[in-house]
Tab-separated table of C-alpha atoms and ligand atoms in Angstrom:
chain	number	residue	atom	x	y	z
A	292	UNK	CA	-26.385	-39.677	6.986
A	293	UNK	CA	-24.741	-38.681	10.266
A	294	UNK	CA	-24.025	-35.042	9.733
A	295	UNK	CA	-23.200	-33.529	13.100
A	296	UNK	CA	-21.877	-30.281	11.816
A	297	UNK	CA	-24.429	-28.421	9.785
A	298	UNK	CA	-23.375	-24.855	9.030
A	299	UNK	CA	-26.841	-24.151	7.692
A	300	UNK	CA	-28.286	-24.509	11.203
A	301	UNK	CA	-27.349	-20.935	12.108
A	302	UNK	CA	-28.743	-19.559	8.861
A	303	UNK	CA	-32.279	-20.774	9.295
A	304	UNK	CA	-34.009	-17.649	10.525
A	305	UNK	CA	-33.454	-13.955	10.078
A	306	UNK	CA	-33.327	-13.324	13.869
A	307	UNK	CA	-30.673	-15.994	14.231
A	308	UNK	CA	-28.715	-14.752	11.251
A	309	UNK	CA	-28.659	-11.333	12.859
A	310	UNK	CA	-27.507	-12.731	16.176
A	311	UNK	CA	-24.521	-14.525	14.700
A	312	UNK	CA	-23.404	-11.715	12.454
A	313	UNK	CA	-19.655	-11.317	12.667
A	314	UNK	CA	-19.465	-7.806	11.296
A	315	UNK	CA	-21.199	-4.985	13.088
A	316	UNK	CA	-21.300	-1.426	11.928
A	317	UNK	CA	-23.182	1.690	12.721
A	318	UNK	CA	-23.669	5.090	11.261
A	319	UNK	CA	-21.395	6.846	13.737
A	320	UNK	CA	-18.531	5.458	11.642
A	321	UNK	CA	-19.666	7.057	8.378
A	322	UNK	CA	-18.009	10.094	6.806
A	323	UNK	CA	-19.616	11.870	3.867
A	324	UNK	CA	-17.292	13.645	1.377
A	325	UNK	CA	-18.547	16.980	-0.012
A	326	UNK	CA	-17.343	19.537	-2.553
A	327	UNK	CA	-17.486	23.272	-1.942
A	328	UNK	CA	-17.067	25.734	-4.779
A	329	UNK	CA	-16.573	29.532	-4.986
A	330	UNK	CA	-19.538	31.670	-6.025
A	331	UNK	CA	-23.119	32.030	-4.846
A	332	UNK	CA	-26.312	30.129	-5.491
A	333	UNK	CA	-24.468	27.180	-6.933
A	334	UNK	CA	-25.576	23.593	-6.596
A	335	UNK	CA	-24.394	21.732	-9.627
A	336	UNK	CA	-24.456	18.020	-10.097
A	337	UNK	CA	-21.140	16.360	-10.911
A	338	UNK	CA	-21.750	14.654	-14.265
A	339	UNK	CA	-19.738	11.527	-13.506
A	340	UNK	CA	-21.157	11.308	-9.964
A	341	UNK	CA	-24.947	11.539	-10.237
A	342	UNK	CA	-26.483	12.592	-6.927
A	343	UNK	CA	-23.293	14.373	-5.786
A	344	UNK	CA	-22.995	18.134	-6.042
A	345	UNK	CA	-20.623	21.039	-5.944
A	346	UNK	CA	-22.121	23.680	-3.694
A	347	UNK	CA	-21.231	27.272	-2.996
A	348	UNK	CA	-20.856	28.264	0.643
A	349	UNK	CA	-24.311	29.911	0.771
A	350	UNK	CA	-25.936	26.655	-0.377
A	351	UNK	CA	-23.865	24.458	1.869
A	352	UNK	CA	-26.065	24.748	4.948
A	353	UNK	CA	-29.057	23.239	3.224
A	354	UNK	CA	-26.915	20.314	2.133
A	355	UNK	CA	-25.460	19.849	5.577
A	356	UNK	CA	-28.950	19.776	6.995
A	357	UNK	CA	-29.864	16.851	4.746
A	358	UNK	CA	-26.684	15.066	5.798
A	359	UNK	CA	-27.556	15.444	9.475
A	360	UNK	CA	-31.152	14.463	8.835
A	361	UNK	CA	-29.941	11.297	7.156
A	362	UNK	CA	-28.132	10.430	10.360
A	363	UNK	CA	-24.581	11.247	9.297
A	364	UNK	CA	-22.721	13.694	11.527
A	365	UNK	CA	-19.268	13.690	9.957
A	366	UNK	CA	-18.256	15.248	6.666
A	367	UNK	CA	-15.039	15.535	4.718
A	368	UNK	CA	-14.759	18.839	2.890
A	369	UNK	CA	-13.001	19.393	-0.428
A	370	UNK	CA	-12.519	22.869	-1.850
A	371	UNK	CA	-12.649	23.984	-5.455
A	372	UNK	CA	-11.100	27.449	-5.675
A	373	UNK	CA	-11.566	30.039	-8.422
A	374	UNK	CA	-7.939	30.842	-8.580
A	375	UNK	CA	-5.047	28.427	-8.915
A	376	UNK	CA	-1.340	29.202	-8.928
A	377	UNK	CA	2.026	27.455	-8.927
A	378	UNK	CA	2.244	27.420	-5.138
A	379	UNK	CA	-1.382	26.475	-4.491
A	380	UNK	CA	-1.786	29.533	-2.288
A	381	UNK	CA	-5.575	29.143	-2.123
A	382	UNK	CA	-5.050	26.057	0.020
A	383	UNK	CA	-3.699	28.018	2.982
A	384	UNK	CA	-5.482	31.334	2.414
A	385	UNK	CA	-7.500	32.270	5.467
A	386	UNK	CA	-10.260	33.321	3.076
A	387	UNK	CA	-9.883	30.259	0.904
A	388	UNK	CA	-12.922	28.260	-0.085
A	389	UNK	CA	-12.583	25.524	2.529
A	390	UNK	CA	-11.847	28.032	5.275
A	391	UNK	CA	-15.015	29.991	4.417
A	392	UNK	CA	-17.058	26.800	4.287
A	393	UNK	CA	-15.697	25.716	7.667
A	394	UNK	CA	-16.653	28.964	9.365
A	395	UNK	CA	-20.156	28.776	7.933
A	396	UNK	CA	-20.632	25.115	8.820
A	397	UNK	CA	-19.264	25.519	12.338
A	398	UNK	CA	-21.536	28.480	12.977
A	399	UNK	CA	-24.720	26.780	11.770
A	400	UNK	CA	-24.081	23.183	12.804
A	401	UNK	CA	-21.932	22.912	15.914
A	402	UNK	CA	-22.957	19.258	16.224
A	403	UNK	CA	-21.386	18.388	12.873
A	404	UNK	CA	-17.864	16.936	12.949
A	405	UNK	CA	-15.812	18.685	10.280
A	406	UNK	CA	-12.901	16.948	8.620
A	407	UNK	CA	-10.885	18.524	5.831
A	408	UNK	CA	-8.862	17.032	3.036
A	409	UNK	CA	-5.417	18.631	3.164
A	410	UNK	CA	-3.793	18.642	-0.265
A	411	UNK	CA	-2.466	21.026	-2.888
A	412	UNK	CA	-3.841	19.463	-6.079
A	413	UNK	CA	-7.108	21.407	-6.215
A	414	UNK	CA	-5.166	24.649	-5.740
A	415	UNK	CA	-2.094	24.322	-7.952
A	416	UNK	CA	-2.190	25.486	-11.570
A	417	UNK	CA	-0.360	22.289	-12.571
A	418	UNK	CA	-2.699	20.026	-10.568
A	419	UNK	CA	0.004	18.178	-8.649
A	420	UNK	CA	-0.212	17.561	-4.918
A	421	UNK	CA	2.899	19.598	-4.115
A	422	UNK	CA	5.110	22.385	-5.426
A	423	UNK	CA	7.283	21.702	-8.442
A	424	UNK	CA	11.017	21.841	-9.054
A	425	UNK	CA	11.145	21.440	-12.821
A	426	UNK	CA	8.810	18.533	-13.404
A	427	UNK	CA	9.497	17.024	-10.009
A	428	UNK	CA	7.007	17.321	-7.171
A	429	UNK	CA	9.344	18.658	-4.513
A	430	UNK	CA	8.744	16.955	-1.200
A	431	UNK	CA	10.298	19.072	1.533
A	432	UNK	CA	9.172	22.566	0.474
A	433	UNK	CA	5.645	21.158	0.144
A	434	UNK	CA	5.585	20.107	3.796
A	435	UNK	CA	5.507	23.661	5.100
A	436	UNK	CA	2.600	24.520	2.764
A	437	UNK	CA	0.647	21.460	3.851
A	438	UNK	CA	1.245	22.316	7.496
A	439	UNK	CA	0.064	25.884	6.882
A	440	UNK	CA	-3.006	24.538	5.090
A	441	UNK	CA	-3.859	22.217	7.973
A	442	UNK	CA	-3.364	25.016	10.504
A	443	UNK	CA	-5.617	27.390	8.560
A	444	UNK	CA	-8.323	24.713	8.403
A	445	UNK	CA	-8.162	24.178	12.138
A	446	UNK	CA	-8.219	27.913	12.803
A	447	UNK	CA	-11.344	28.136	10.631
A	448	UNK	CA	-13.093	25.374	12.567
A	449	UNK	CA	-11.944	21.963	11.334
A	450	UNK	CA	-12.245	19.277	13.998
A	451	UNK	CA	-9.828	16.949	12.230
A	452	UNK	CA	-7.442	17.225	9.284
A	453	UNK	CA	-6.784	14.542	6.698
A	454	UNK	CA	-3.655	14.926	4.552
A	455	UNK	CA	-4.045	13.159	1.198
A	456	UNK	CA	-0.967	14.365	-0.682
A	457	UNK	CA	1.377	11.407	-0.011
A	458	UNK	CA	4.465	13.556	0.577
A	459	UNK	CA	6.988	11.958	2.937
A	460	UNK	CA	6.943	13.399	6.432
A	461	UNK	CA	3.757	15.396	6.150
A	462	UNK	CA	2.059	13.930	9.190
A	463	UNK	CA	5.028	14.943	11.347
A	464	UNK	CA	5.119	18.414	9.774
A	465	UNK	CA	1.399	18.961	10.357
A	466	UNK	CA	1.548	17.583	13.895
A	467	UNK	CA	4.416	19.898	14.766
A	468	UNK	CA	2.685	22.959	13.338
A	469	UNK	CA	-0.607	22.224	15.094
A	470	UNK	CA	1.149	21.548	18.390
A	471	UNK	CA	3.190	24.756	18.183
A	472	UNK	CA	-0.047	26.697	17.844
A	473	UNK	CA	-1.713	24.928	20.730
A	474	UNK	CA	-3.929	22.578	18.729
A	475	UNK	CA	-2.571	19.482	20.425
A	476	UNK	CA	-6.041	17.963	20.662
A	477	UNK	CA	-6.841	18.074	16.946
A	478	UNK	CA	-6.440	14.598	15.438
A	479	UNK	CA	-4.869	13.747	12.098
A	480	UNK	CA	-6.444	11.122	9.881
A	481	UNK	CA	-3.726	10.222	7.434
A	482	UNK	CA	-4.424	9.017	3.935
A	483	UNK	CA	-1.445	6.817	4.726
A	484	UNK	CA	-1.923	4.055	2.209
A	485	UNK	CA	-3.047	5.795	-0.922
A	486	UNK	CA	-2.573	4.151	-4.268
A	487	UNK	CA	-2.131	5.815	-7.662
A	488	UNK	CA	-5.560	4.759	-8.864
A	489	UNK	CA	-7.786	5.229	-11.869
A	490	UNK	CA	-10.696	4.995	-9.466
A	491	UNK	CA	-10.143	8.717	-8.709
A	492	UNK	CA	-11.188	9.710	-12.239
A	493	UNK	CA	-14.622	11.172	-11.449
A	494	UNK	CA	-13.234	13.051	-8.433
A	495	UNK	CA	-10.719	14.828	-10.631
A	496	UNK	CA	-13.606	16.007	-12.819
A	497	UNK	CA	-15.457	17.137	-9.719
A	498	UNK	CA	-12.506	18.966	-8.208
A	499	UNK	CA	-10.844	20.007	-11.468
A	500	UNK	CA	-7.657	18.565	-10.063
A	501	UNK	CA	-6.267	16.331	-12.795
A	502	UNK	CA	-2.512	16.871	-13.189
A	503	UNK	CA	-1.705	19.071	-16.204
A	504	UNK	CA	1.190	16.769	-17.108
A	505	UNK	CA	2.348	13.343	-16.042
A	506	UNK	CA	0.644	11.409	-13.275
A	507	UNK	CA	0.833	10.959	-9.516
A	508	UNK	CA	2.965	7.832	-9.530
A	509	UNK	CA	6.016	9.518	-7.986
A	510	UNK	CA	4.068	10.069	-4.789
A	511	UNK	CA	0.991	7.828	-4.718
A	512	UNK	CA	1.679	4.107	-4.439
A	513	UNK	CA	1.996	1.438	-7.085
A	514	UNK	CA	-1.005	-0.852	-6.786
A	515	UNK	CA	1.137	-3.950	-7.136
A	516	UNK	CA	2.576	-3.338	-3.678
A	517	UNK	CA	1.527	-4.577	-0.293
A	518	UNK	CA	4.565	-4.337	1.974
A	519	UNK	CA	5.060	-0.751	0.880
A	520	UNK	CA	1.566	-0.005	2.131
A	521	UNK	CA	2.444	-1.380	5.542
A	522	UNK	CA	5.622	0.713	5.525
A	523	UNK	CA	3.604	3.846	4.805
A	524	UNK	CA	1.088	3.007	7.515
A	525	UNK	CA	3.756	2.352	10.140
A	526	UNK	CA	5.660	5.520	9.265
A	527	UNK	CA	2.533	7.583	9.758
A	528	UNK	CA	1.874	5.886	13.088
A	529	UNK	CA	5.370	6.932	14.164
A	530	UNK	CA	4.828	10.461	12.910
A	531	UNK	CA	1.799	10.825	15.122
A	532	UNK	CA	-1.205	9.981	12.956
A	533	UNK	CA	-4.366	9.204	14.925
A	534	UNK	CA	-6.262	7.310	12.227
A	535	UNK	CA	-4.823	5.447	9.261
A	536	UNK	CA	-6.737	5.431	5.994
A	537	UNK	CA	-6.531	3.047	3.061
A	538	UNK	CA	-7.706	4.317	-0.309
A	539	UNK	CA	-9.408	3.242	-2.564
A	540	UNK	CA	-11.500	0.648	-0.733
A	541	UNK	CA	-13.069	-1.980	-2.944
A	542	UNK	CA	-10.009	-3.218	-4.829
A	543	UNK	CA	-7.805	-2.859	-1.752
A	544	UNK	CA	-9.566	-4.870	0.926
A	545	UNK	CA	-6.542	-7.128	1.340
A	546	UNK	CA	-4.568	-4.035	2.280
A	547	UNK	CA	-7.301	-2.885	4.671
A	548	UNK	CA	-7.088	-6.244	6.433
A	549	UNK	CA	-3.315	-6.185	6.722
A	550	UNK	CA	-3.175	-2.608	7.911
A	551	UNK	CA	-5.925	-3.291	10.453
A	552	UNK	CA	-3.966	-6.294	11.753
A	553	UNK	CA	-0.721	-4.330	11.882
A	554	UNK	CA	-1.390	-0.901	13.351
A	555	UNK	CA	-2.753	-0.119	16.795
A	556	UNK	CA	-4.867	2.766	15.483
A	557	UNK	CA	-8.390	3.007	14.059
A	558	UNK	CA	-8.427	2.223	10.342
A	559	UNK	CA	-10.540	4.023	7.778
A	560	UNK	CA	-11.272	3.040	4.182
A	561	UNK	CA	-12.377	5.445	1.451
A	562	UNK	CA	-14.713	4.172	-1.213
A	563	UNK	CA	-13.725	6.628	-3.902
A	564	UNK	CA	-15.458	8.414	-6.742
A	565	UNK	CA	-14.861	5.679	-9.326
A	566	UNK	CA	-16.466	3.086	-7.097
A	567	UNK	CA	-19.486	5.342	-6.710
A	568	UNK	CA	-19.651	6.072	-10.445
A	569	UNK	CA	-19.551	2.395	-11.381
A	570	UNK	CA	-22.416	1.545	-9.065
A	571	UNK	CA	-24.481	4.495	-10.275
A	572	UNK	CA	-23.853	3.734	-13.941
A	573	UNK	CA	-24.743	0.062	-13.686
A	574	UNK	CA	-27.767	0.777	-11.496
A	575	UNK	CA	-29.090	3.389	-13.927
A	576	UNK	CA	-29.072	0.714	-16.609
A	577	UNK	CA	-30.947	-1.657	-14.355
A	578	UNK	CA	-28.024	-4.077	-14.386
A	579	UNK	CA	-27.534	-4.161	-10.618
A	580	UNK	CA	-29.663	-3.360	-7.575
A	581	UNK	CA	-28.035	-0.257	-6.166
A	582	UNK	CA	-29.160	-0.501	-2.543
A	583	UNK	CA	-28.127	-4.126	-2.185
A	584	UNK	CA	-24.770	-3.538	-3.828
A	585	UNK	CA	-24.109	-0.527	-1.589
A	586	UNK	CA	-24.837	-2.607	1.520
A	587	UNK	CA	-22.652	-5.455	0.354
A	588	UNK	CA	-19.752	-3.132	-0.474
A	589	UNK	CA	-20.016	-1.466	2.922
A	590	UNK	CA	-20.112	-4.741	4.841
A	591	UNK	CA	-17.035	-5.967	2.983
A	592	UNK	CA	-15.078	-2.902	4.044
A	593	UNK	CA	-15.935	-3.386	7.725
A	594	UNK	CA	-15.364	-7.128	7.436
A	595	UNK	CA	-11.885	-6.394	6.069
A	596	UNK	CA	-11.118	-4.571	9.289
A	597	UNK	CA	-11.981	-0.927	8.750
A	598	UNK	CA	-13.886	0.764	11.539
A	599	UNK	CA	-14.486	3.991	9.658
A	600	UNK	CA	-15.976	4.294	6.195
A	601	UNK	CA	-15.797	7.279	3.865
A	602	UNK	CA	-18.341	6.968	1.089
A	603	UNK	CA	-20.506	9.058	-1.203
A	604	UNK	CA	-23.293	6.642	-0.226
A	605	UNK	CA	-23.046	7.637	3.463
A	606	UNK	CA	-26.544	9.143	3.628
A	607	UNK	CA	-28.164	6.102	2.033
A	608	UNK	CA	-26.127	3.735	4.190
A	609	UNK	CA	-27.163	5.481	7.394
A	610	UNK	CA	-30.752	4.787	6.347
A	611	UNK	CA	-30.030	1.134	5.569
A	612	UNK	CA	-28.362	0.775	8.955
A	613	UNK	CA	-31.357	2.358	10.684
A	614	UNK	CA	-33.654	-0.059	8.882
A	615	UNK	CA	-31.488	-2.933	10.076
A	616	UNK	CA	-30.684	-4.049	6.559
A	617	UNK	CA	-27.016	-4.071	7.508
A	618	UNK	CA	-25.115	-3.499	10.684
B	729	PBG	C1	-6.594	14.842	-3.273
B	729	PBG	C2	-7.591	13.755	-3.229
B	729	PBG	C3	-8.043	12.925	-4.248
B	729	PBG	C4	-9.051	12.145	-3.706
B	729	PBG	C5	-9.155	12.486	-2.375
B	729	PBG	N1	-8.238	13.468	-2.095
B	729	PBG	C6	-7.664	12.870	-5.681
B	729	PBG	C7	-6.343	12.400	-6.093
B	729	PBG	O1	-5.492	12.031	-5.278
B	729	PBG	O2	-6.105	12.449	-7.290
B	729	PBG	C8	-9.880	11.132	-4.442
B	729	PBG	C9	-11.255	10.930	-3.897
B	729	PBG	C10	-12.175	10.207	-4.811
B	729	PBG	O3	-11.813	9.755	-5.912
B	729	PBG	O4	-13.332	10.043	-4.418
B	729	PBG	N2	-5.300	14.462	-3.501
């Protein structure tokens, strides 16, 4: 046997395996999504997302402390308001839930990088991501409301805004509004390539944001499509996005790879609520090993070309990275 090429040669020892690793990651790229709710003294577990909570503003600081202690210094905030209306006015209210949370977080944890999800669906009585004309989610009038929402987040302390609504032209509208008000340095992370996905199911329980009628298919993308995703990504680059996100992550790694190869911006991937719920459910039955699965899922996202990872497992992952189990 004259085997000259033996791929196994570089797999022989753990130190060697580590040296030749092709995918590197570290915890500075992790973003932890969190839910803030109106009220006081509230920390309630989300039934379909064990280990994830909805917290009132007064309980938020304790949570943020655990996030920082885990080694994660970036969070994405979602608000759950008490009051919803047709125009989603809670989204851009200066005393809205996210705005209050931002002021509190900024005051107590200046070292924390605060990103906000900019969308209408948690704030509209009908649960759609924009204002309605009849049954139609009306694109252009929604843009002004999204821009106002982003501005109010920044004024309350957001370091970065992340529009997730999938209206056409919203990155440009937000950029223009922020620039007019002097916030030229605040970056926009666009949920540019966001598919209409059943993987968001648990999130909609958590945020009480399921649409009251119909679905989101007239604005979020059809999961059969790939070129359309590239179109969306490139449009958002032109409109001035600073980071392009693909969402969900696990079933969309082909799209992550193509977007990463196509755009000249950092690419983020969001491992969404349904991905988290599936892992938790199977692990609770003893059918999978949670920590190993979480590491493998994370590595696949970075290997696909994402440099930024949003995940409900961010705290655990930071620990695994510290221990050298991945990264
Ligand atoms: C708001 C928004 C959603 C998610 C992030 N931002 C829900 C949706 O579009 O229906 C999903 C996040 C998750 O499932 O973890 N539009």
